Structure formats: C-alpha cells, structure tokens
Coordinates of C-alpha atoms in Angstrom, one line a residue:
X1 CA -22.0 162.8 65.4
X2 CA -22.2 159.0 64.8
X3 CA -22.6 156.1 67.3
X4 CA -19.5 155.7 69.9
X5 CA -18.5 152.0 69.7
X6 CA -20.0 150.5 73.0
X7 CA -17.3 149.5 75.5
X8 CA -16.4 147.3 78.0
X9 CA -15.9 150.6 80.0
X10 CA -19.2 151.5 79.2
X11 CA -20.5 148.3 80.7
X12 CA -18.6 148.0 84.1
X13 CA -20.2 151.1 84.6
X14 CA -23.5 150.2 84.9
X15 CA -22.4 147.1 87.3
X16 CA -20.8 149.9 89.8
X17 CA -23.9 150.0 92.4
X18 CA -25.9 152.5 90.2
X19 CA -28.2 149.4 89.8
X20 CA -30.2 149.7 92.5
X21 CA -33.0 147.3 91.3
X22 CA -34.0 145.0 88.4
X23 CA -36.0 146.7 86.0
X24 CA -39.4 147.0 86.1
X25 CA -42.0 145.6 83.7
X26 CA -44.9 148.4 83.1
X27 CA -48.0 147.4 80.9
X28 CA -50.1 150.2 79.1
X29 CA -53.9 150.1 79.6
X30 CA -55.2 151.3 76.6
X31 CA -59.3 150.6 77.0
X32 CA -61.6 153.2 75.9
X33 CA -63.7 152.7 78.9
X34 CA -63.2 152.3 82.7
X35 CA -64.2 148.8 82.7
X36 CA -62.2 147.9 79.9
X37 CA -59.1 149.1 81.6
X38 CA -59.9 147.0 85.0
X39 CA -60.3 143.8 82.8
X40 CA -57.0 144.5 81.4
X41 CA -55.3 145.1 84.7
X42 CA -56.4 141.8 85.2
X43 CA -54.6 140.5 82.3
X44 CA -51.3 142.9 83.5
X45 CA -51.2 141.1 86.6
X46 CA -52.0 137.2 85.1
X47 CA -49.0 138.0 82.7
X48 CA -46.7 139.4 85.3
X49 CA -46.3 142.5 84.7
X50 CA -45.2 145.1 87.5
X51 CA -46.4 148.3 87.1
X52 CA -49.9 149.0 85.1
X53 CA -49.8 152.6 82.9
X54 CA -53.7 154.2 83.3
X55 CA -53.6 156.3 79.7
X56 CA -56.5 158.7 81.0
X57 CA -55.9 159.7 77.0
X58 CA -57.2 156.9 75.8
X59 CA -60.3 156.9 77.9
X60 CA -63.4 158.2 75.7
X61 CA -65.5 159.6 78.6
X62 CA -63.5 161.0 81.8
X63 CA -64.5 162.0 85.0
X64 CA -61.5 162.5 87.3
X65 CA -62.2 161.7 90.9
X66 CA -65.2 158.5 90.1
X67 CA -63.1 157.1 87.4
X68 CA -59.6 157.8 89.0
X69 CA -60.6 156.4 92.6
X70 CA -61.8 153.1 91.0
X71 CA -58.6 153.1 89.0
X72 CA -56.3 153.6 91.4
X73 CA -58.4 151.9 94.6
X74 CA -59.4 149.0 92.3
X75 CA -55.8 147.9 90.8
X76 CA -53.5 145.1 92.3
X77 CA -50.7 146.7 91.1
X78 CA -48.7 149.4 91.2
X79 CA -50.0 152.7 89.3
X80 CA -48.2 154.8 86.6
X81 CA -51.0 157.8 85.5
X82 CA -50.4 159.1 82.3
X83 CA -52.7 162.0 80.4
X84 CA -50.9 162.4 76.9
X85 CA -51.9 165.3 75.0
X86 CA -51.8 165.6 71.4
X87 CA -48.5 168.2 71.0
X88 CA -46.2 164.9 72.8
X89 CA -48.2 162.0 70.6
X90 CA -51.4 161.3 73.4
X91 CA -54.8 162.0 72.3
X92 CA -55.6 164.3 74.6
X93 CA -56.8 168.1 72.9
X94 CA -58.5 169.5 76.3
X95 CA -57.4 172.0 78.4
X96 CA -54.0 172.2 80.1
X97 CA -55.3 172.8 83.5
X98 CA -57.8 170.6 83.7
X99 CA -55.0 167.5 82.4
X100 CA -52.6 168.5 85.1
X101 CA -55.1 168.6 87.5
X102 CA -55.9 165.2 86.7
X103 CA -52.7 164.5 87.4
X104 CA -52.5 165.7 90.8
X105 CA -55.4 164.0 91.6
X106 CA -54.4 160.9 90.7
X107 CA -51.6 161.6 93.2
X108 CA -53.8 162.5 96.2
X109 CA -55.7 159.5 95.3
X110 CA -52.5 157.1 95.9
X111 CA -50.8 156.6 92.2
X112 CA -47.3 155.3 92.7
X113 CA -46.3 157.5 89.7
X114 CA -47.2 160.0 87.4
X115 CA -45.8 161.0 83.8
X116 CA -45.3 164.1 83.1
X117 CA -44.0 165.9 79.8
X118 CA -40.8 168.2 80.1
X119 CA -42.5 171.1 78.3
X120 CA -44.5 171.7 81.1
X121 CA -42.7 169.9 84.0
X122 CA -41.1 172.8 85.9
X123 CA -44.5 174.3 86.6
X124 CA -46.2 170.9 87.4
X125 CA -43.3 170.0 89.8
X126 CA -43.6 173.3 91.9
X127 CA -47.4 173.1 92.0
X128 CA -47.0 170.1 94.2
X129 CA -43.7 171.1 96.1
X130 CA -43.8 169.7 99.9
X131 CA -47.2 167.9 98.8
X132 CA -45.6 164.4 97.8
X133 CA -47.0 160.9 99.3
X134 CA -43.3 159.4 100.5
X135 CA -43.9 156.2 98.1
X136 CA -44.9 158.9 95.5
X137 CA -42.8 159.6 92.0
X138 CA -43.2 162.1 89.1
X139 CA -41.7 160.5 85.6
X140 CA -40.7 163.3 83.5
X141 CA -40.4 162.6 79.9
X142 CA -39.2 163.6 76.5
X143 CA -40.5 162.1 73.3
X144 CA -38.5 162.5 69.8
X145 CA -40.4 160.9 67.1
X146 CA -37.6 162.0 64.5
X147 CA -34.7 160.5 65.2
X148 CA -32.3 159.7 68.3
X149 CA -30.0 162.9 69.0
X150 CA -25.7 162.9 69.1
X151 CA -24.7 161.5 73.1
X152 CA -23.8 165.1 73.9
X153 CA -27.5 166.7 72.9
X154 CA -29.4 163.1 74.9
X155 CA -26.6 164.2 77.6
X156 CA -27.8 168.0 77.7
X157 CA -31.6 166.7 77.9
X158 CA -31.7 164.2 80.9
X159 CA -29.8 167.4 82.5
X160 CA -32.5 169.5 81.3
X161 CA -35.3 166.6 82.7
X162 CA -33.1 166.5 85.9
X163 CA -33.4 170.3 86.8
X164 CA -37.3 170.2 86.7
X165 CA -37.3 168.0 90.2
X166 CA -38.0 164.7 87.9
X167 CA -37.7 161.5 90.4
X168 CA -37.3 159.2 86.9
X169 CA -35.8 160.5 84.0
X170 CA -37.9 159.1 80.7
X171 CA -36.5 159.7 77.2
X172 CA -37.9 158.1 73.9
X173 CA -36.2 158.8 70.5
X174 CA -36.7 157.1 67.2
X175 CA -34.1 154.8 65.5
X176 CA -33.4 155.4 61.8
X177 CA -30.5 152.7 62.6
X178 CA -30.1 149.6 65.1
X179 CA -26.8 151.9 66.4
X180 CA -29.2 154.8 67.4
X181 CA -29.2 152.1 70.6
X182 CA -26.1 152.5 71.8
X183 CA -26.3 156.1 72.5
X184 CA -29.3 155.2 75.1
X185 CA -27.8 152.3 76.5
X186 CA -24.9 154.8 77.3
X187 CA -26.8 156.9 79.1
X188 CA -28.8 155.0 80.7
X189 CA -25.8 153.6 82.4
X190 CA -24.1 156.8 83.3
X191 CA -27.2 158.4 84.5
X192 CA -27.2 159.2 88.3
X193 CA -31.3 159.6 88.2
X194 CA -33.5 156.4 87.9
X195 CA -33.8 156.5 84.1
X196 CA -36.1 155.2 81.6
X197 CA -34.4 154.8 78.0
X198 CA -36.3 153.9 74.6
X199 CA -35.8 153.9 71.4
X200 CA -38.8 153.2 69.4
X201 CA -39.3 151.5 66.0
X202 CA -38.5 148.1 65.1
X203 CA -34.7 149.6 64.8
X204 CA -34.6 149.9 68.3
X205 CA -36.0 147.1 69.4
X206 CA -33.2 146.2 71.8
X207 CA -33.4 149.0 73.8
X208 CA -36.9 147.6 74.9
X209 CA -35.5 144.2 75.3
X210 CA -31.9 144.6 76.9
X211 CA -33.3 147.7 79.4
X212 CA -32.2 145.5 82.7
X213 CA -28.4 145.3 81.5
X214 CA -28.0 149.0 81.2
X215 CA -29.7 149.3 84.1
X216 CA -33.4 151.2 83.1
X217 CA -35.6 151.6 85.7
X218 CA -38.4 150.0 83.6
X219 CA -39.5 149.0 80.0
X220 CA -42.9 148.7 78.4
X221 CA -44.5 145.4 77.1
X222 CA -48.1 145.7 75.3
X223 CA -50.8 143.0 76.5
X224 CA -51.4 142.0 73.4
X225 CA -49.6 142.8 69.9
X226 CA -52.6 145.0 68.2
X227 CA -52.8 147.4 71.6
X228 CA -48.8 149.0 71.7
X229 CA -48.5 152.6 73.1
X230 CA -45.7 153.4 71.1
X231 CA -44.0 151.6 67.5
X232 CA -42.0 149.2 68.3
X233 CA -43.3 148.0 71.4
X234 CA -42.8 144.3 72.1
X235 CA -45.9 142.3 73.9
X236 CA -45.1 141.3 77.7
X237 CA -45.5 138.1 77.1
X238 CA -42.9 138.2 74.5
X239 CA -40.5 139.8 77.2
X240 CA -41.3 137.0 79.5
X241 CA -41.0 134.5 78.0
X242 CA -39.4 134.5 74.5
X243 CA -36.3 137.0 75.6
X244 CA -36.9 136.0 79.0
X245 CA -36.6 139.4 80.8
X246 CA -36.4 138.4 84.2
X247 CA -33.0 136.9 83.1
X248 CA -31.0 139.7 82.2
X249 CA -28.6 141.4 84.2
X250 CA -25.6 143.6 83.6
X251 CA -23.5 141.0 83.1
X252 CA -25.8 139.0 80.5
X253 CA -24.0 138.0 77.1
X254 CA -26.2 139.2 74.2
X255 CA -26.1 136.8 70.8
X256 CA -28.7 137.6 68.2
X257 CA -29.6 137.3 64.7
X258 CA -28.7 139.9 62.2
X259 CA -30.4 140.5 59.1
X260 CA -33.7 142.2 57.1
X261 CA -36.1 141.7 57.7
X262 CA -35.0 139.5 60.7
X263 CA -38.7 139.8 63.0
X264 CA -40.3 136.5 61.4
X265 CA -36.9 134.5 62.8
X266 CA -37.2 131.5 65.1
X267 CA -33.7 131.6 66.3
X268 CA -34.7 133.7 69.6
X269 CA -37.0 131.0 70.5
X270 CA -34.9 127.9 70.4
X271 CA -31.6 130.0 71.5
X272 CA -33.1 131.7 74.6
X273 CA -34.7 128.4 75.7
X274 CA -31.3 126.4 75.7
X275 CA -29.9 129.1 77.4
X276 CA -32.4 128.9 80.1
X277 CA -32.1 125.3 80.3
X278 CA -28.7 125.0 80.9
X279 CA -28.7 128.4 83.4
X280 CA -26.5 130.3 80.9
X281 CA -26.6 134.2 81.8
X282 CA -27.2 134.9 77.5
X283 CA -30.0 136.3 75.8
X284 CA -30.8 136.3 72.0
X285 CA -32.4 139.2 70.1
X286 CA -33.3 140.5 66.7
X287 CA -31.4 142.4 65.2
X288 CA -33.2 144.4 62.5
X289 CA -29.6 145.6 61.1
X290 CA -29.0 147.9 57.6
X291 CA -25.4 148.5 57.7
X292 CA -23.5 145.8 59.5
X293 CA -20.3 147.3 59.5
X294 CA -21.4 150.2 61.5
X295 CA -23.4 147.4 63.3
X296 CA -20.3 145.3 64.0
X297 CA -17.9 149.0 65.0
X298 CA -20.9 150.1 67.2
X299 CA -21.3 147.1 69.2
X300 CA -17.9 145.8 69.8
X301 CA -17.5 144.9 73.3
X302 CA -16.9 141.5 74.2
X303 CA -20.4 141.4 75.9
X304 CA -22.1 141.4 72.3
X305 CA -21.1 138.3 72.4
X306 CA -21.9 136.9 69.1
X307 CA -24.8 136.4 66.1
X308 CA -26.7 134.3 63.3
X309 CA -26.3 135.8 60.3
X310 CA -29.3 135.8 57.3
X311 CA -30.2 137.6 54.1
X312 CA -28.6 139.8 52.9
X313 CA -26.1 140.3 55.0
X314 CA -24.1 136.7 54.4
X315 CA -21.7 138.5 52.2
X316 CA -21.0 141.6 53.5
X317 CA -20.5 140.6 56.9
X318 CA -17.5 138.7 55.7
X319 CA -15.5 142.1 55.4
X320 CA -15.9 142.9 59.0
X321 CA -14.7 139.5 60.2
X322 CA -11.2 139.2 61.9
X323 CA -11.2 135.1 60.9
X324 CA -12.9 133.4 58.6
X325 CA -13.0 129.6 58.7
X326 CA -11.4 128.3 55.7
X327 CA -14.6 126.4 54.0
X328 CA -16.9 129.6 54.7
X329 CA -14.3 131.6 53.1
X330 CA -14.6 128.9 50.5
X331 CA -18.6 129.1 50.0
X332 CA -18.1 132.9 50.1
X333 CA -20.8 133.5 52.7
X334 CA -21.1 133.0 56.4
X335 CA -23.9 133.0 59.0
X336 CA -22.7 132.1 62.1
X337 CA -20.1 135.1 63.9
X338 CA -18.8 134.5 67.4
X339 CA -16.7 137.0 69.2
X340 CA -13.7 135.8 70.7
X341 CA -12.8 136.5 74.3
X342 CA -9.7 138.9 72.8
X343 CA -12.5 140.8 70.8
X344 CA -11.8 139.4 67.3
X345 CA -14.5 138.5 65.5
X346 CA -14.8 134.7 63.9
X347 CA -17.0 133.4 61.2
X348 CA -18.7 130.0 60.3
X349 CA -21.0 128.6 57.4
X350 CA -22.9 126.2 59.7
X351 CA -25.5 125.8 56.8
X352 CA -23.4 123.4 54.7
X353 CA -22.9 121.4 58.1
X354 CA -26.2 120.9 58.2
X355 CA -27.5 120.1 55.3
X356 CA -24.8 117.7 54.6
X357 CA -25.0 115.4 58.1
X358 CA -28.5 115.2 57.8
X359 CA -28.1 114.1 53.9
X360 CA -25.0 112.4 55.4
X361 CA -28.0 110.4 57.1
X362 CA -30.2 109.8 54.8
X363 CA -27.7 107.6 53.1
X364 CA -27.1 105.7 56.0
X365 CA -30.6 104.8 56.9
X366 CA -31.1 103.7 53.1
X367 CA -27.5 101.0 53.4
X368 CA -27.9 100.6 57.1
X369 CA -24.5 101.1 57.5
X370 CA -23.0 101.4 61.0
X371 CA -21.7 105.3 60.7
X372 CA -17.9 104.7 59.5
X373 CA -14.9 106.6 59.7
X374 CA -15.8 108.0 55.8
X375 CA -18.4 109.7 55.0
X376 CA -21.0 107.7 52.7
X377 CA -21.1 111.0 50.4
X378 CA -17.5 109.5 49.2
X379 CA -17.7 108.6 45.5
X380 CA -21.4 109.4 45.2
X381 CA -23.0 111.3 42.4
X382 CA -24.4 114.6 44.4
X383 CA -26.6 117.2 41.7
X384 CA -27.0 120.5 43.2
X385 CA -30.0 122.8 42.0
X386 CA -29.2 126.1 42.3
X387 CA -25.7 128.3 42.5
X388 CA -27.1 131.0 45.4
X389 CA -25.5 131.1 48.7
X390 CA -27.2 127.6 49.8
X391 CA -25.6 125.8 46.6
X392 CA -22.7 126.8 47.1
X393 CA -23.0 125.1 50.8
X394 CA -24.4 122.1 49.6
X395 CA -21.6 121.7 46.5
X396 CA -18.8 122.7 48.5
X397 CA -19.8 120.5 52.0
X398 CA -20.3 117.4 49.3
X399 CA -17.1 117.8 47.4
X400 CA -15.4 117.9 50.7
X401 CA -16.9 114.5 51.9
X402 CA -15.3 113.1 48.3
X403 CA -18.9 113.4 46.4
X404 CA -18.6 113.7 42.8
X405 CA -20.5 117.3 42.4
X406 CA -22.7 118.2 39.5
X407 CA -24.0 122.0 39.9
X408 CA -27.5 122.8 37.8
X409 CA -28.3 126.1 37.5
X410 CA -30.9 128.5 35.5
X411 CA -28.0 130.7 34.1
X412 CA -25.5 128.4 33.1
X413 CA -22.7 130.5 33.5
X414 CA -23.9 130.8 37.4
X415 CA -23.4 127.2 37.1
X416 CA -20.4 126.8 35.7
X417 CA -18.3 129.0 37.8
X418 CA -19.7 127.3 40.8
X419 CA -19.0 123.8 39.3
X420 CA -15.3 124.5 38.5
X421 CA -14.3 125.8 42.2
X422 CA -15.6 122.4 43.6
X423 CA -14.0 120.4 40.4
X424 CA -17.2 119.5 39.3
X425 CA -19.5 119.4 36.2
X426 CA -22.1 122.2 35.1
X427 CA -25.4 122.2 33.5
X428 CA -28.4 124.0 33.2
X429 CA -31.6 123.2 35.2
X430 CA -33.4 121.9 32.0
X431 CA -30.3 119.6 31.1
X432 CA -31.3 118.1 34.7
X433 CA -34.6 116.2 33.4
X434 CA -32.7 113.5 31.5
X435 CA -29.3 113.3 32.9
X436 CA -28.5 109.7 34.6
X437 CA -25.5 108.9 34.3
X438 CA -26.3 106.3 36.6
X439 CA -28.4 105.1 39.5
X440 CA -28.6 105.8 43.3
X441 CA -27.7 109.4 42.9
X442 CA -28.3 112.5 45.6
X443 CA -30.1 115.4 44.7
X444 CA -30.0 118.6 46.7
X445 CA -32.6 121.7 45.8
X446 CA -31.7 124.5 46.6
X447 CA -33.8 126.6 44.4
X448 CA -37.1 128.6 45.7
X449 CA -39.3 126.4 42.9
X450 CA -42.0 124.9 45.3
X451 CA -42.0 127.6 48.3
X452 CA -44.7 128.8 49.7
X453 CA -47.1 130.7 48.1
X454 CA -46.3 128.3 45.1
X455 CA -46.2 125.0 46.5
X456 CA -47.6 123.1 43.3
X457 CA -44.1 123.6 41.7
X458 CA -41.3 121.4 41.4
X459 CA -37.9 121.7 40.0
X460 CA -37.9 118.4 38.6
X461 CA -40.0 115.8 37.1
X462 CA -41.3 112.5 39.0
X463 CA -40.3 110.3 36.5
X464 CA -35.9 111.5 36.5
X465 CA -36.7 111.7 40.2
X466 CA -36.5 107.6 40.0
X467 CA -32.9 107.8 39.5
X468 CA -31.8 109.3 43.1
X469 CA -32.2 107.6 46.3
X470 CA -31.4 110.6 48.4
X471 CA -33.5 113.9 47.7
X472 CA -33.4 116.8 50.3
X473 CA -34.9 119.7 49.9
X474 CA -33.6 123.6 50.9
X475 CA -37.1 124.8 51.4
X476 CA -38.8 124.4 54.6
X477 CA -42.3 126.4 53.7
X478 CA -43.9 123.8 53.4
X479 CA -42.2 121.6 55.1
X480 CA -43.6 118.1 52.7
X481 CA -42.7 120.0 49.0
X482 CA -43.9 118.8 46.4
X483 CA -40.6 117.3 45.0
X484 CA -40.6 115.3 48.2
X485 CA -43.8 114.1 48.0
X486 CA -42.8 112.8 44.3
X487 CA -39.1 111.8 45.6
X488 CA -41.0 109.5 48.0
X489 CA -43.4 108.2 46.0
X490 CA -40.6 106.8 43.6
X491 CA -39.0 105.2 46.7
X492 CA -35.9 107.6 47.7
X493 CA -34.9 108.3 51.5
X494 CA -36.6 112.4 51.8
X495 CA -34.2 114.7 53.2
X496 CA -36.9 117.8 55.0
X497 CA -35.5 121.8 54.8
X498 CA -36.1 121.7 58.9
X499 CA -33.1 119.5 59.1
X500 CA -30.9 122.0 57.7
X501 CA -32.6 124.4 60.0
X502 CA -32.2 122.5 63.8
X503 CA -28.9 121.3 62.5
X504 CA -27.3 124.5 61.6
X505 CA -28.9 125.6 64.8
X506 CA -26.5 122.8 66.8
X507 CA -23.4 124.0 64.9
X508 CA -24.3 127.4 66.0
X509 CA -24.7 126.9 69.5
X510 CA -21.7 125.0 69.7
X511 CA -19.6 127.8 68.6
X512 CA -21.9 130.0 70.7
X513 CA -21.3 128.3 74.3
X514 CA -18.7 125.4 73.8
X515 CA -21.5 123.4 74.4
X516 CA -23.2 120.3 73.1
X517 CA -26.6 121.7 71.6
X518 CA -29.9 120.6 73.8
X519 CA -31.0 118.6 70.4
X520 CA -34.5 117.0 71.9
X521 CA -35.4 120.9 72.8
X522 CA -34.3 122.2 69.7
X523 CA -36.5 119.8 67.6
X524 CA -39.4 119.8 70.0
X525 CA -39.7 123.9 69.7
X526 CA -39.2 123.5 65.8
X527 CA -41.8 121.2 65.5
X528 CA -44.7 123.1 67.9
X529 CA -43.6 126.7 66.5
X530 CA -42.4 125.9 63.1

C-alpha cells in the first residue's frame, strides 16, 4: 500500500484535545562511563533539553544500584532508562534477566520512565503490576530498521504495543522515501495512547522535526552531531534553534526546501528566523525528496503550505503545478511553489528576479542614475555564459527588461536554441574571448568554471573582460571568483553570486507570507553563516 495523501481531516484531528501537552525534547546520553554521562547531562540541561535518555548499553562497566542511584539521584532532569540489547539495535549481549532487572531498578530508584522493547513487554509489564511510582511510565517500543509498514500493519502494531499495558506507545521505522512520513504523522494523531513516532534516516527527517504538530509525546535531539542514537537524528541544538521546536504547534504552516541532496541548504536558517521575527506560526524544513510527484500527492493539505525548489527537481516539479507563472513557464524551470488557500499549487522562478535587480543595480551605481521607471538593462548588450537552468533565467529576465541578449555556450547548439526563444544571438564560449561589438557591455556567468574546488579558473580572459562594465557572477563558492577579482581589476561594477541568493530569497518569502522580506536579517545571517 502506498502513502494516503495527508489531509486536512487528518490534521483537525490532532487539534481535537488529544494534545494534551507540547512535545517533549529527550537527549540521549551516550558516554561510556558514569561520569561521562553526568557531564553530558549537564550539557542536556544548558541546551534545554527536557527529558535525559541514560543508555545503560552504552556504558562499558555497569553496576546497577551504585551507578543507577548516582544516575538517577544526580540528574536535574527528568529520567528516561533505556538498556538496548543487541536483537532491537542496543549493544547490550548479557543476559535477559539481569537487563530487565535493571530496569526495574531503575524504577524503584525514581526514573520517570523506562523503555522497554515489545518482544518482551508483556512479561516486563506484569512483573511490576500494582508496583508503579504514580509519576512513573513504561515506553514500549518497536524498532523497524527496513522500511516503514502500510497504515493498516503501523495501525495493528501500536494495538499490539497498547495491549502489553504500555503508558507511551514508541514506534521507529525506516524511510526509503520522504512519504514513508505521512503514515506516522497519521498515526500519531489518531492515537488514543501518548505516542512517540519516528522515522529514521535522513528520508525521514521531518518526522523528528514536525513531532509537536501531530501531536508526539516527545522527539530525540543528539548533543552534539557525531553522538546520534539512531540515523537520522537531528542535534538539539538544531531543534532549538534552527527549526525552532518550541514553535510548533498543530496549527503551524510547514514551507521547506525540496531537492537532493537538500541537507547543506541555508534556506531553514534565514526562513525560520524571519518567521520568528515577525511571530509567524511557520516552520521551514528539508526536504530530502526523490519523487516529487508522490511528494506533492502525499502532502497535499493546505497546511504544507509551500517550498523552495533546487536540483534536480526544477523541471519535474513543473508537471505537478496547478499554475505556472508565465516567465517560469518561459525559463522552463521553477523553484519557488506556494500552495494557494483553495489547494492549487502555484509556481515562480524567483532566480531570474534576483539575479537581474541586483545586476539591475550594478548599472545604476556605475551611471548614478536615480532608479527610473525603465529598467537601465533597456538597450544594453547582456552576454550570458552558459544555457543550464540559470541561463536561461539570466537571458530570459534581461530580454524582458529590453536587453539585447547574447547566449555563449560550450555546445553551441545548447546555445542556439536558448538564444532564439529570447530573440537573441548565439555563440560558443570560445567565440566569447574576442567578441566586442562595443563597449560598456554586461556579462552574466552562469557556468560552474571557477567553483569551489577549482577556484583558479575563469571562463573568460582579463584582457576581453575590459569591455564590460557590469560582471556578475552565478557562483557563490567562493564568494570573490576569480573572474571578479579580474572584472574588478579592469574597473567594472562586480555583481557577487550571494546577491542572487538573499534576493531570490526576498521573492520567495514574498510569495510565501504576503510579506515584505526582513532584508537586514536575511543579509546579516548570509553573511555570518555563508
């Protein structure tokens, strides 16, 4: 069975008073030694976590009642116990009793919760029948490491989990696909029983991350990236403050950024801080996606609310799309998808906006012209490098501004066919180094000659660099490329990559909110993260 399309049914009922109380924040201790778990407690609590998980697993030397009592006495925050064995993916290979007898002494000795596995929960939960503290709860989990079952098999286990006595339900499945999600989120909202839902792997990454709007009872967040307790597994910090966690509620609108990879993306950092600054109720994930169209049939209430769009999805997203706007549908790509309040889904190319204001003002700096009703692109000479999805935004944006569009390309016929939907002229990227038709022309790169790792390159020499007194570059890794650094040198107004970036972002989170973009913020995140 595939992934139900998540509804706005779906949703309401979550907000219906199962939602007793906002989901809690648990931390893993994973130190090898006693000590090393209280100085990470320590770290738990400085973060902000809620809840600190003691895996006795991890420990290389046990010795229940000493090491348990300063464990349990010695934290400042709540308790979760945990002995994994080796058969559920722990590291425990001891004896049976002895772990379960752990266990229930770390509940005589005051643990706020234990974790038990389902294989073996009906016999721990009648062992200590009638013998629960009041403020006491037994976890009982399920771990699939394969894949994430059909709703009707997750459905059959949490009733399964729920007949052993469990207080929390826990189940953890694997995502082969970001829609593997929505089956959890599902029933993590029409659960009865305090549940805990997770889907690990980077796939499911936003069932970590969204856990308070479907209501989970908690989520796990790793003190630091190198110490998770299960793939996947975001930091707390991260939580905190990137998605910020605290935040979300059943009614939070989730935006996001949809592509592969997608994890080294800025976008959740400047989009959840303008949320937060202007006390929107959004968040903004990643969304590590393979197949967007069962992406975009999957998720298709009007809470997912909208996304960025990157490689390599530009394209094929534009076949899911209800609307187009009529220059993306020009430039062929999109990355920028808002869902309407009706439920259609709309489509932008904010990367030509971007590019082309900031080049837009370059040219006025350089004539110190008081910004006009035209655009000072009019009539100019505008050479594109490149014919890839960026050209395409550069050549279309200028020849809409009345620029007079020459497209440059490796494979000429790339070229070519680019050059005659914006009425322009072709040539190959050779043909470049001595064509000057005349002076004060704009150049636009939007090859990959000069990116990091190869920084020393540059699509074009110094000396027919003297010819243009606009150069902008696509590339943003480095930020100073080497064609800039030459562009400059030979006295033409530089044009950085970043500006695309932030002002692509603005476009975004216009269409997004309605709202102006928080431009300072934007640029001051850019410029301390990028």
């Amino acid at each position: 069975m595939g992934s139900l399309p998540f509804t706005v049914s779906d949703l309401q009922a979550s907000t219906n008073g199962a939602r007793s109380s906002p989901t809690l924040l648990c931390t893993p201790l994973m130190g090898t030694t006693v000590d090393q778990m209280l100085i990470e407690m320590g770290k738990a609590k400085e973060i902000g976590a809620d809840v600190v998980e003691i895996r006795l697993d991890c420990l290389r030397t046990f010795n229940p009642r000493p090491d348990l009592e300063i464990l349990i006495k010695r934290s400042s925050l709540p308790t979760l116990v945990t002995y994994r064995p080796i058969w559920e993916g722990g590291q425990y290979e001891g004896d049976e009793n002895k772990r379960q007898d752990a266990l229930r002494l770390a509940m005589e000795l005051g643990a706020n919760y234990i974790d038990v596995e389902l294989e073996v929960a009906h016999d721990f939960n009648s062992s200590i029948y009638g013998k629960k503290p009041d403020n006491f709860k037994v976890i009982v989990s399920s771990h699939n490491f394969h894949n994430t079952p059909s709703a009707e098999a997750i459905g059959n286990l949490v009733a399964r989990i729920q007949a052993t006595g469990a207080d929390i339900v826990k189940i953890a499945t694997t995502a082969l696909d970001i829609t593997d999600c929505a089956r959890i989120f599902q029933i993590m909202v029409h659960s009865q029983v305090p549940t805990i839902g997770i889907v690990m792997g980077e796939r499911g990454l936003i069932s970590r991350l969204l856990s308070p709007k479907f209501g989970g009872y908690l989520t796990y967040g790793a003190l630091e990236a190198g110490a998770i307790s299960a793939p996947g597994q975001p930091t707390a910090k991260d939580l905190l403050d990137l998605y910020n966690f605290r935040l979300i509620g059943p009614d939070t609108k989730v935006y996001g950024i949809i592509g592969k990879p997608v994890g080294h993306s800025k976008s959740p950092l400047l989009f959840n801080a303008a949320f937060k600054s202007v006390g929107l109720d959004a968040v903004y994930v990643h969304y590590l996606v393979d197949d967007v169209e069962k992406f975009f049939n999957t998720y298709s209430s009007i809470d997912w609310s909208g996304c960025s769009c990157t490689i390599p999805h530009k394209e094929a997203a534009l076949k899911c799309m209800d609307d187009i706007d009529p220059i993306a549908k020009k430039i062929g790509a999109i990355n920028n998808i808002v869902r309407r309040p009706d439920g259609k889904l709309i489509a932008f190319n904010t990367d030509y906006i971007g590019a082309i204001s900031a080049i837009e003002d370059g040219l006025r700096g350089l004539n110190g012209t008081i910004p006009s009703a035209g655009s000072p692109l009019a009539g100019k000479l505008f050479v594109v490098l490149g014919a890839g999805g960026a050209g395409k935004s550069l050549a279309y944006g200028a020849a809409q501004k009345g620029a007079r569009v020459v497209v440059a390309n490796r494979t000429f016929e790339r070229a070519k066919e680019l050059a005659d939907k914006v009425g322009g002229q072709a040539m190959t990227l050779a043909e470049v180094e001595n064509f000057h038709p005349e002076e004060g022309m704009v150049l636009a790169n939007t090859t990959s000659v000069g990116m990091k790792p190869k920084i020393d390159l540059t699509p074009i020499s110094k000396e027919a660099l003297k010819h243009y007194c606009v150069v902008f570059d696509a590339i943003y890794t480095p930020k100073d490329t080497r064609l800039l650094r030459e562009a400059r040198e030979t006295g033409a107004v530089v044009v950085y990559g970043t500006e695309m970036l932030i002002r692509q972002g603005f476009e975004q989170y216009k269409n997004f909110t309605g709202l102006p973009a928080p431009e300072d913020l934007f640029r001051q995140l850019m410029e301390k993260h990028a």
